[in-house]
C-alpha atoms as a printed R data frame, in Angstrom:
    type eleno elety resid chain resno       x       y      z
1   ATOM     1    CA   VAL     A     1  20.225 -17.850  9.787
2   ATOM     2    CA   GLN     A     2  17.300 -19.071 12.114
3   ATOM     3    CA   LEU     A     3  14.154 -17.448 11.051
4   ATOM     4    CA   GLN     A     4  11.020 -17.471 13.159
5   ATOM     5    CA   ALA     A     5   7.603 -16.396 11.600
6   ATOM     6    CA   SER     A     6   4.717 -15.248 13.632
7   ATOM     7    CA   GLY     A     7   1.355 -13.631 13.386
8   ATOM     8    CA   GLY     A     8  -0.925 -16.306 12.097
9   ATOM     9    CA   GLY     A     9  -4.143 -16.911 13.418
10  ATOM    10    CA   LEU     A    10  -7.898 -17.208 12.492
11  ATOM    11    CA   VAL     A    11  -9.775 -14.536 10.564
12  ATOM    12    CA   GLN     A    12 -12.935 -13.678  9.337
13  ATOM    13    CA   ALA     A    13 -12.925 -13.139  5.601
14  ATOM    14    CA   GLY     A    14 -12.080  -9.771  4.280
15  ATOM    15    CA   GLY     A    15 -10.048  -9.202  7.303
16  ATOM    16    CA   SER     A    16  -6.405  -8.374  8.038
17  ATOM    17    CA   LEU     A    17  -3.400 -10.286  9.682
18  ATOM    18    CA   ARG     A    18   0.046  -9.326  9.728
19  ATOM    19    CA   LEU     A    19   2.825 -11.774 10.272
20  ATOM    20    CA   SER     A    20   6.344 -11.080 10.902
21  ATOM    21    CA   CYS     A    21   9.885 -13.061 10.221
22  ATOM    22    CA   ALA     A    22  12.846 -12.544 12.529
23  ATOM    23    CA   THR     A    23  16.110 -13.901 13.600
24  ATOM    24    CA   SER     A    24  16.789 -15.549 16.388
25  ATOM    25    CA   GLU     A    25  20.406 -14.932 15.532
26  ATOM    26    CA   GLY     A    26  22.740 -13.033 13.075
27  ATOM    27    CA   THR     A    27  21.155 -10.426 10.907
28  ATOM    28    CA   LEU     A    28  18.703 -10.638  7.781
29  ATOM    29    CA   SER     A    29  21.252  -7.890  6.392
30  ATOM    30    CA   TYR     A    30  22.101  -8.569  2.695
31  ATOM    31    CA   TYR     A    31  19.287 -11.661  2.391
32  ATOM    32    CA   TYR     A    32  16.877 -11.528 -0.067
33  ATOM    33    CA   MET     A    33  13.514 -12.499  1.786
34  ATOM    34    CA   GLY     A    34  10.084 -13.871  1.052
35  ATOM    35    CA   TRP     A    35   7.104 -15.540  2.216
36  ATOM    36    CA   ILE     A    36   5.957 -18.629  1.145
37  ATOM    37    CA   ARG     A    37   2.586 -20.592  2.052
38  ATOM    38    CA   GLN     A    38   1.299 -23.955  1.595
39  ATOM    39    CA   ALA     A    39  -2.700 -25.067  1.943
40  ATOM    40    CA   PRO     A    40  -3.685 -28.244  3.002
41  ATOM    41    CA   GLY     A    41  -3.546 -30.655  0.422
42  ATOM    42    CA   LYS     A    42  -1.364 -28.521 -2.032
43  ATOM    43    CA   GLU     A    43   2.292 -27.701 -3.321
44  ATOM    44    CA   ARG     A    44   3.788 -24.499 -1.826
45  ATOM    45    CA   GLU     A    45   3.035 -21.531 -3.610
46  ATOM    46    CA   PHE     A    46   5.408 -18.697 -3.683
47  ATOM    47    CA   VAL     A    47   3.733 -15.253 -2.032
48  ATOM    48    CA   ALA     A    48   5.664 -12.286 -2.008
49  ATOM    49    CA   GLY     A    49   9.169 -11.326 -1.726
50  ATOM    50    CA   ILE     A    50  11.865  -8.803 -1.408
51  ATOM    51    CA   SER     A    51  15.094  -7.625 -1.854
52  ATOM    52    CA   TRP     A    52  18.098  -6.398  0.170
53  ATOM    53    CA   PRO     A    53  17.641  -3.526  1.256
54  ATOM    54    CA   GLY     A    54  13.930  -3.290  0.114
55  ATOM    55    CA   ARG     A    55  14.160  -1.646 -3.099
56  ATOM    56    CA   ASN     A    56  12.563  -4.879 -5.103
57  ATOM    57    CA   LYS     A    57   9.511  -6.669 -4.281
58  ATOM    58    CA   ASN     A    58   7.129  -9.005 -6.235
59  ATOM    59    CA   TYR     A    59   3.998 -10.837 -5.476
60  ATOM    60    CA   ALA     A    60   1.944 -13.822 -7.070
61  ATOM    61    CA   ASP     A    61  -0.991 -12.851 -8.879
62  ATOM    62    CA   SER     A    62  -3.406 -14.396 -6.044
63  ATOM    63    CA   VAL     A    63  -2.257 -11.598 -3.902
64  ATOM    64    CA   LYS     A    64  -1.338  -8.781 -5.440
65  ATOM    65    CA   GLY     A    65  -2.876  -5.802 -4.386
66  ATOM    66    CA   ARG     A    66  -4.423  -7.401 -0.758
67  ATOM    67    CA   PHE     A    67  -0.732  -8.110  0.331
68  ATOM    68    CA   ALA     A    68   2.283  -6.035  1.201
69  ATOM    69    CA   ILE     A    69   5.975  -6.990  2.241
70  ATOM    70    CA   SER     A    70   8.072  -4.886  3.777
71  ATOM    71    CA   ARG     A    71  11.311  -5.053  5.858
72  ATOM    72    CA   ASP     A    72  12.868  -3.162  8.521
73  ATOM    73    CA   ASN     A    73  16.381  -2.963  8.365
74  ATOM    74    CA   VAL     A    74  17.137  -1.513 12.046
75  ATOM    75    CA   LYS     A    75  14.570  -3.946 13.896
76  ATOM    76    CA   ASN     A    76  15.692  -7.330 11.201
77  ATOM    77    CA   THR     A    77  12.248  -7.653 10.348
78  ATOM    78    CA   VAL     A    78  10.226  -8.525  7.262
79  ATOM    79    CA   ASP     A    79   6.506  -8.507  7.799
80  ATOM    80    CA   LEU     A    80   3.628  -9.765  5.287
81  ATOM    81    CA   GLN     A    81   0.533  -7.385  5.736
82  ATOM    82    CA   MET     A    82  -2.217  -9.055  4.193
83  ATOM    83    CA   ASN     A    83  -5.741  -7.590  3.893
84  ATOM    84    CA   SER     A    84  -9.143  -8.461  1.994
85  ATOM    85    CA   LEU     A    85  -8.590 -12.104  3.652
86  ATOM    86    CA   LYS     A    86 -10.130 -14.807  1.138
87  ATOM    87    CA   PRO     A    87 -10.923 -18.343  2.727
88  ATOM    88    CA   GLU     A    88  -8.601 -19.661 -0.434
89  ATOM    89    CA   ASP     A    89  -5.696 -17.638  1.571
90  ATOM    90    CA   THR     A    90  -5.632 -20.183  4.544
91  ATOM    91    CA   ALA     A    91  -2.366 -22.132  4.757
92  ATOM    92    CA   ILE     A    92   0.796 -22.212  6.433
93  ATOM    93    CA   TYR     A    93   3.003 -19.343  5.891
94  ATOM    94    CA   TYR     A    94   6.628 -19.717  5.781
95  ATOM    95    CA   CYS     A    95   9.198 -17.301  6.221
96  ATOM    96    CA   ALA     A    96  12.333 -17.527  3.687
97  ATOM    97    CA   ALA     A    97  16.017 -16.465  3.083
98  ATOM    98    CA   ASP     A    98  18.478 -16.748  0.605
99  ATOM    99    CA   ARG     A    99  21.838 -14.635  0.332
100 ATOM   100    CA   ARG     A   100  22.408 -15.404 -3.475
101 ATOM   101    CA   ALA     A   101  18.936 -15.193 -5.527
102 ATOM   102    CA   PRO     A   102  15.105 -14.463 -5.192
103 ATOM   103    CA   VAL     A   103  13.595 -16.542 -2.599
104 ATOM   104    CA   THR     A   104  11.030 -18.778 -4.893
105 ATOM   105    CA   SER     A   105   8.467 -21.512 -3.732
106 ATOM   106    CA   THR     A   106  11.499 -24.329 -3.598
107 ATOM   107    CA   GLY     A   107  14.576 -22.403 -3.696
108 ATOM   108    CA   ALA     A   108  15.797 -20.593 -0.249
109 ATOM   109    CA   ALA     A   109  18.749 -21.870  1.408
110 ATOM   110    CA   PHE     A   110  16.869 -21.145  5.100
111 ATOM   111    CA   TRP     A   111  13.165 -21.489  6.148
112 ATOM   112    CA   GLY     A   112  11.625 -20.758  9.405
113 ATOM   113    CA   ARG     A   113   9.013 -22.604 11.100
114 ATOM   114    CA   GLY     A   114   5.599 -21.621  9.350
115 ATOM   115    CA   THR     A   115   2.622 -19.639 11.095
116 ATOM   116    CA   LEU     A   116  -1.175 -21.098 10.474
117 ATOM   117    CA   VAL     A   117  -3.385 -18.435  8.967
118 ATOM   118    CA   THR     A   118  -6.853 -19.704  9.057
119 ATOM   119    CA   VAL     A   119  -9.776 -17.806  7.279
120 ATOM   120    CA   SER     A   120 -13.216 -18.476  7.739
121 ATOM   121    CA   SER     A   121 -16.195 -17.457  5.492
């Protein structure tokens, strides 16, 4: 499955952004989906994951209470609503998918191109 992430940009600290992940072909049905980020000079970090069809969700401690992952199984999209953004949230955000297991920072079968989120102080 080919994934495309969008919605990144420049925002001030305390602001919000909504990222979206879609597929240019096929379907996201039955896939575990997740968002992973990588800040400059740092390793990839798991941000949020969601099961199929969306009952189970999990988050990194650093974003709990601020970020929310969701999926629209009709539109075939997975979104990440990011609120109360902090400068340390600055990173490239990647959408990832896997049929067999939940997405982790290093384990996912499919990755999309990232979208850059920059949070200014």
